[in-house]
Tab-separated table of C-alpha atoms and ligand atoms in Angstrom:
chain	number	residue	atom	x	y	z
A	1	MET	CA	-56.142	-1.424	-106.194
A	2	THR	CA	-58.351	-4.402	-105.217
A	3	SER	CA	-56.782	-6.756	-102.684
A	4	PRO	CA	-55.495	-10.031	-104.178
A	5	LEU	CA	-57.644	-13.139	-103.971
A	6	VAL	CA	-54.586	-15.347	-103.697
A	7	ALA	CA	-50.866	-14.662	-103.911
A	8	LEU	CA	-47.448	-16.230	-103.538
A	9	GLU	CA	-44.504	-14.239	-102.199
A	10	GLY	CA	-40.988	-15.537	-102.796
A	11	ALA	CA	-42.392	-19.055	-103.001
A	12	SER	CA	-40.095	-22.041	-103.546
A	13	LEU	CA	-41.250	-25.627	-103.821
A	14	VAL	CA	-39.021	-28.706	-103.826
A	15	TYR	CA	-40.336	-32.218	-104.437
A	16	PRO	CA	-38.836	-34.990	-102.290
A	17	GLY	CA	-35.915	-36.660	-104.032
A	18	GLN	CA	-35.444	-33.798	-106.537
A	19	SER	CA	-32.235	-31.790	-106.433
A	20	GLY	CA	-33.555	-28.533	-107.957
A	21	PRO	CA	-36.708	-26.596	-106.992
A	22	ALA	CA	-39.899	-26.918	-109.103
A	23	LEU	CA	-40.730	-23.331	-108.080
A	24	CYS	CA	-37.972	-20.841	-107.398
A	25	GLU	CA	-38.765	-17.642	-105.455
A	26	VAL	CA	-42.007	-17.062	-107.321
A	27	ASP	CA	-44.071	-13.902	-106.818
A	28	PHE	CA	-47.585	-14.298	-108.175
A	29	THR	CA	-50.818	-12.377	-107.604
A	30	LEU	CA	-54.377	-13.109	-108.723
A	31	ARG	CA	-56.801	-10.210	-108.215
A	32	PRO	CA	-60.589	-10.447	-108.437
A	33	GLY	CA	-61.684	-10.390	-112.075
A	34	GLU	CA	-58.244	-11.144	-113.484
A	35	LYS	CA	-57.791	-13.917	-116.025
A	36	ILE	CA	-54.113	-14.903	-116.162
A	37	GLY	CA	-52.635	-17.235	-118.766
A	38	VAL	CA	-49.588	-19.346	-117.868
A	39	THR	CA	-47.348	-20.680	-120.628
A	40	GLY	CA	-44.077	-22.623	-120.480
A	41	ASP	CA	-42.400	-25.828	-121.577
A	42	ASN	CA	-43.078	-29.249	-120.093
A	43	GLY	CA	-41.570	-29.440	-116.622
A	44	SER	CA	-41.245	-25.634	-116.245
A	45	GLY	CA	-43.407	-25.614	-113.097
A	46	LYS	CA	-46.926	-24.652	-114.284
A	47	THR	CA	-48.759	-27.443	-112.449
A	48	SER	CA	-46.570	-26.876	-109.384
A	49	LEU	CA	-47.621	-23.196	-109.404
A	50	LEU	CA	-51.315	-24.151	-109.321
A	51	LEU	CA	-50.771	-26.750	-106.580
A	52	ALA	CA	-48.885	-24.176	-104.507
A	53	LEU	CA	-51.689	-21.611	-104.974
A	54	VAL	CA	-54.196	-23.867	-103.201
A	55	GLY	CA	-51.670	-25.184	-100.692
A	56	LEU	CA	-51.659	-28.747	-102.013
A	57	ARG	CA	-47.851	-28.744	-101.895
A	58	PRO	CA	-46.028	-27.200	-98.942
A	59	LEU	CA	-43.612	-24.371	-99.685
A	60	ALA	CA	-39.933	-24.833	-98.874
A	61	SER	CA	-39.825	-21.058	-98.371
A	62	GLY	CA	-41.956	-18.005	-99.054
A	63	ARG	CA	-45.610	-17.305	-98.266
A	64	LEU	CA	-49.079	-18.199	-99.544
A	65	LEU	CA	-51.612	-15.395	-99.003
A	66	HIS	CA	-55.414	-15.511	-99.201
A	67	ARG	CA	-57.025	-12.062	-99.334
A	68	GLY	CA	-53.861	-10.606	-97.842
A	69	ASP	CA	-53.490	-13.025	-94.914
A	70	GLU	CA	-50.828	-15.712	-94.766
A	71	VAL	CA	-52.407	-19.172	-94.993
A	72	ARG	CA	-51.119	-21.343	-92.139
A	73	LYS	CA	-54.019	-23.045	-90.320
A	74	SER	CA	-56.266	-25.783	-91.692
A	75	THR	CA	-59.341	-23.508	-91.433
A	76	GLN	CA	-57.506	-20.963	-93.612
A	77	TYR	CA	-56.696	-23.651	-96.226
A	78	HIS	CA	-60.364	-24.612	-96.166
A	79	ASP	CA	-61.465	-20.989	-96.705
A	80	LEU	CA	-58.943	-20.563	-99.535
A	81	ARG	CA	-60.101	-23.735	-101.324
A	82	ARG	CA	-63.714	-22.669	-100.865
A	83	GLU	CA	-63.009	-19.603	-103.022
A	84	VAL	CA	-60.309	-20.919	-105.335
A	85	GLY	CA	-61.045	-24.172	-107.169
A	86	LEU	CA	-58.489	-26.309	-108.980
A	87	VAL	CA	-59.152	-28.418	-112.056
A	88	PHE	CA	-56.341	-30.962	-112.173
A	89	GLN	CA	-54.261	-31.733	-115.267
A	90	ASN	CA	-55.012	-35.422	-114.732
A	91	CYS	CA	-58.788	-36.016	-114.554
A	92	ASP	CA	-58.302	-39.159	-112.484
A	93	ASP	CA	-57.054	-36.907	-109.654
A	94	GLN	CA	-60.420	-35.111	-109.745
A	95	LEU	CA	-63.008	-37.819	-110.325
A	96	PHE	CA	-63.537	-40.620	-107.837
A	97	SER	CA	-67.286	-41.249	-107.422
A	98	PRO	CA	-69.134	-44.089	-109.168
A	99	THR	CA	-71.392	-41.858	-111.282
A	100	VAL	CA	-71.007	-38.448	-112.923
A	101	ILE	CA	-73.817	-36.807	-110.929
A	102	GLU	CA	-72.339	-38.061	-107.648
A	103	ASP	CA	-68.932	-36.683	-108.624
A	104	VAL	CA	-70.359	-33.229	-109.398
A	105	ALA	CA	-72.631	-33.219	-106.320
A	106	PHE	CA	-69.766	-34.261	-104.016
A	107	GLY	CA	-68.392	-30.726	-103.529
A	108	PRO	CA	-71.748	-29.045	-102.748
A	109	LEU	CA	-72.633	-31.912	-100.361
A	110	ASN	CA	-69.321	-31.372	-98.605
A	111	LEU	CA	-70.198	-27.707	-98.190
A	112	GLY	CA	-73.194	-28.819	-96.130
A	113	LEU	CA	-75.989	-28.583	-98.700
A	114	SER	CA	-78.797	-31.141	-98.579
A	115	SER	CA	-78.656	-34.026	-101.001
A	116	GLY	CA	-81.544	-32.514	-103.018
A	117	GLU	CA	-79.812	-29.120	-103.259
A	118	ALA	CA	-76.457	-30.668	-104.177
A	119	LEU	CA	-78.026	-32.815	-106.912
A	120	ALA	CA	-79.887	-29.784	-108.302
A	121	ILE	CA	-76.649	-27.759	-108.490
A	122	ALA	CA	-74.854	-30.719	-110.080
A	123	SER	CA	-77.567	-31.065	-112.743
A	124	GLU	CA	-77.568	-27.312	-113.487
A	125	THR	CA	-73.786	-27.252	-113.787
A	126	LEU	CA	-73.654	-30.208	-116.181
A	127	GLU	CA	-76.493	-28.650	-118.202
A	128	ALA	CA	-74.586	-25.330	-118.450
A	129	LEU	CA	-71.699	-27.254	-120.031
A	130	ASN	CA	-74.007	-29.172	-122.404
A	131	MET	CA	-73.229	-32.388	-120.545
A	132	GLY	CA	-76.608	-33.077	-118.914
A	133	HIS	CA	-76.865	-36.337	-120.843
A	134	LEU	CA	-73.865	-37.745	-118.926
A	135	GLU	CA	-75.481	-37.456	-115.458
A	136	ASN	CA	-76.097	-41.130	-114.874
A	137	ARG	CA	-73.019	-42.478	-116.608
A	138	LEU	CA	-70.396	-44.429	-114.679
A	139	THR	CA	-67.503	-41.973	-114.443
A	140	HIS	CA	-64.807	-44.523	-115.256
A	141	THR	CA	-66.505	-45.340	-118.579
A	142	LEU	CA	-66.337	-41.750	-119.896
A	143	SER	CA	-64.076	-40.756	-122.776
A	144	GLY	CA	-61.035	-38.557	-122.076
A	145	GLY	CA	-62.804	-35.408	-123.283
A	146	GLN	CA	-65.973	-36.182	-121.333
A	147	LYS	CA	-63.885	-36.666	-118.170
A	148	ARG	CA	-62.240	-33.290	-118.829
A	149	ILE	CA	-65.623	-31.481	-118.916
A	150	VAL	CA	-66.967	-33.360	-115.890
A	151	SER	CA	-63.796	-32.352	-113.994
A	152	LEU	CA	-64.557	-28.730	-114.830
A	153	ALA	CA	-68.144	-29.260	-113.644
A	154	THR	CA	-66.978	-30.631	-110.255
A	155	ALA	CA	-65.002	-27.424	-109.661
A	156	LEU	CA	-67.765	-25.093	-110.935
A	157	ALA	CA	-70.399	-26.776	-108.747
A	158	MET	CA	-68.529	-25.446	-105.695
A	159	LYS	CA	-69.369	-21.923	-106.945
A	160	PRO	CA	-65.827	-20.620	-106.458
A	161	LYS	CA	-64.639	-17.035	-106.979
A	162	ALA	CA	-61.620	-18.235	-108.967
A	163	LEU	CA	-60.655	-21.302	-110.946
A	164	LEU	CA	-57.175	-22.629	-111.588
A	165	LEU	CA	-57.340	-24.641	-114.804
A	166	ASP	CA	-54.553	-27.041	-115.773
A	167	GLU	CA	-54.794	-27.659	-119.524
A	168	PRO	CA	-58.613	-27.719	-119.545
A	169	THR	CA	-59.016	-28.230	-123.293
A	170	ASN	CA	-56.733	-31.265	-123.657
A	171	ASP	CA	-58.636	-34.133	-125.316
A	172	LEU	CA	-61.530	-31.881	-126.395
A	173	ASP	CA	-62.964	-31.854	-129.913
A	174	ARG	CA	-63.343	-28.497	-131.714
A	175	THR	CA	-66.973	-27.963	-130.775
A	176	THR	CA	-66.484	-28.766	-127.088
A	177	ARG	CA	-63.298	-26.696	-126.973
A	178	ALA	CA	-65.180	-23.729	-128.456
A	179	MET	CA	-67.961	-24.201	-125.878
A	180	VAL	CA	-65.416	-24.171	-123.017
A	181	GLN	CA	-63.685	-21.100	-124.473
A	182	ASP	CA	-67.007	-19.255	-124.752
A	183	PHE	CA	-68.045	-20.332	-121.237
A	184	LEU	CA	-64.776	-19.139	-119.664
A	185	HIS	CA	-64.786	-15.931	-121.675
A	186	ARG	CA	-68.295	-15.003	-120.534
A	187	SER	CA	-67.730	-16.104	-116.925
A	188	ASP	CA	-66.956	-13.496	-114.278
A	189	LEU	CA	-64.701	-15.966	-112.432
A	190	SER	CA	-61.082	-15.007	-111.886
A	191	LEU	CA	-58.928	-17.516	-113.738
A	192	VAL	CA	-55.433	-18.899	-113.886
A	193	LEU	CA	-55.280	-20.813	-117.139
A	194	VAL	CA	-52.368	-23.165	-117.834
A	195	SER	CA	-52.535	-24.134	-121.474
A	196	HIS	CA	-50.451	-24.956	-124.522
A	197	ASP	CA	-53.452	-23.742	-126.572
A	198	HIS	CA	-52.286	-20.229	-127.503
A	199	ASP	CA	-55.537	-19.279	-129.243
A	200	LEU	CA	-57.514	-20.106	-126.101
A	201	THR	CA	-55.066	-18.261	-123.855
A	202	LYS	CA	-55.103	-15.171	-126.065
A	203	ALA	CA	-58.880	-15.212	-126.347
A	204	ILE	CA	-59.790	-15.324	-122.672
A	205	THR	CA	-56.934	-13.991	-120.556
A	206	THR	CA	-56.234	-10.418	-119.493
A	207	ARG	CA	-52.495	-11.026	-119.107
A	208	ILE	CA	-50.036	-13.835	-119.788
A	209	ILE	CA	-47.022	-14.953	-117.772
A	210	HIS	CA	-44.350	-17.387	-118.838
A	211	MET	CA	-42.570	-20.031	-116.750
A	212	GLU	CA	-39.050	-21.291	-117.205
A	213	ALA	CA	-37.266	-23.665	-114.823
A	214	GLY	CA	-39.541	-22.805	-111.901
A	215	ARG	CA	-39.385	-19.045	-112.397
A	216	VAL	CA	-42.138	-16.705	-113.589
A	217	TRP	CA	-41.672	-13.916	-116.182
A	218	PRO	CA	-42.717	-11.242	-115.661
A	219	ASP	CA	-43.275	-11.270	-111.893
A	220	SER	CA	-46.659	-10.061	-110.739
B	1	LIG	N1	-44.679	-35.435	-107.628
B	1	LIG	C1	-43.477	-35.081	-108.083
B	1	LIG	N2	-42.343	-35.640	-107.573
B	1	LIG	C2	-41.123	-35.266	-108.026
B	1	LIG	N3	-40.930	-34.343	-108.988
B	1	LIG	C3	-42.008	-33.760	-109.524
B	1	LIG	C4	-43.337	-34.095	-109.109
B	1	LIG	N4	-44.213	-33.358	-109.829
B	1	LIG	C5	-43.464	-32.600	-110.645
B	1	LIG	N5	-42.151	-32.824	-110.471
B	1	LIG	C6	-41.041	-32.153	-111.176
B	1	LIG	O1	-41.161	-30.748	-110.960
B	1	LIG	C7	-40.862	-30.018	-112.160
B	1	LIG	C8	-42.063	-29.146	-112.526
B	1	LIG	O2	-43.158	-30.018	-112.861
B	1	LIG	P1	-44.604	-29.494	-113.234
B	1	LIG	O3	-45.504	-30.666	-113.237
B	1	LIG	O4	-44.931	-28.360	-112.339
B	1	LIG	O5	-44.364	-28.951	-114.724
B	1	LIG	P2	-45.394	-28.439	-115.830
B	1	LIG	O6	-44.901	-27.105	-116.291
B	1	LIG	O7	-46.765	-28.521	-115.304
B	1	LIG	O8	-45.181	-29.504	-117.016
B	1	LIG	P3	-46.230	-30.093	-118.099
B	1	LIG	O9	-46.366	-29.039	-119.188
B	1	LIG	O10	-45.534	-31.315	-118.617
B	1	LIG	O11	-47.507	-30.413	-117.414
B	1	LIG	C9	-40.487	-31.055	-113.214
B	1	LIG	O12	-39.088	-31.164	-113.253
B	1	LIG	C10	-41.122	-32.335	-112.689
B	1	LIG	O13	-40.390	-33.487	-113.122
B	2	LIG	MG1	-48.419	-29.620	-115.829
């Protein structure tokens, strides 16, 4: 069997000031090519699972593994986040540059590409999502749905191997939602898709897990 891209072993996560854990001894594995759907009620721990998978929240116990190795050093976190991109539930956590093109070019620039190369990738990525016309818009003036697509573009522009998507079709109209569904379905990216949109989850994922009170069913 192919070695996992990213995995959690017995992972628990506790937010400061909270009595119970947001994740409770979770085992989770994402292998190359897998597309995993995550369902569960509000507050069941779906966002916490994604944050834990890219090491944005420290584990109280358990292990985070990238390609089989435990992630402990900052260079290992960097390598993990280079391959596994996160699209946040709240777009304002993702977008911070003045204009759309700068936001999408930010990741590639950070990877060391020249400004010309980064802008070219940013343009291509927005074009692939039918959002080329937004390039020069001020990010803070975008609609909720437009911000959602630009957030996806910022993650895609990093050319990751896997994407963790936290409710990526919230705020989208039917046409844009269908475009995103088609894009993700055709893509060869590994995915973890958190969504309350059951049609989307059924259409693009290869297996579905369910979260309840910080636990995952079935374990993987
Ligand atoms: N920053 C935080 N500080 C304290 N508690 C938090 C924080 N973020 C989340 N929690 C708590 O952790 C638990 C899991 O939250 P999480 O955001 O992972 O749920 P979720 O399944 O993504 O919910 P939703 O469907 O509403 O997005 C909840 O009880 C929540 O109140
Ligand atoms: Mg959430």
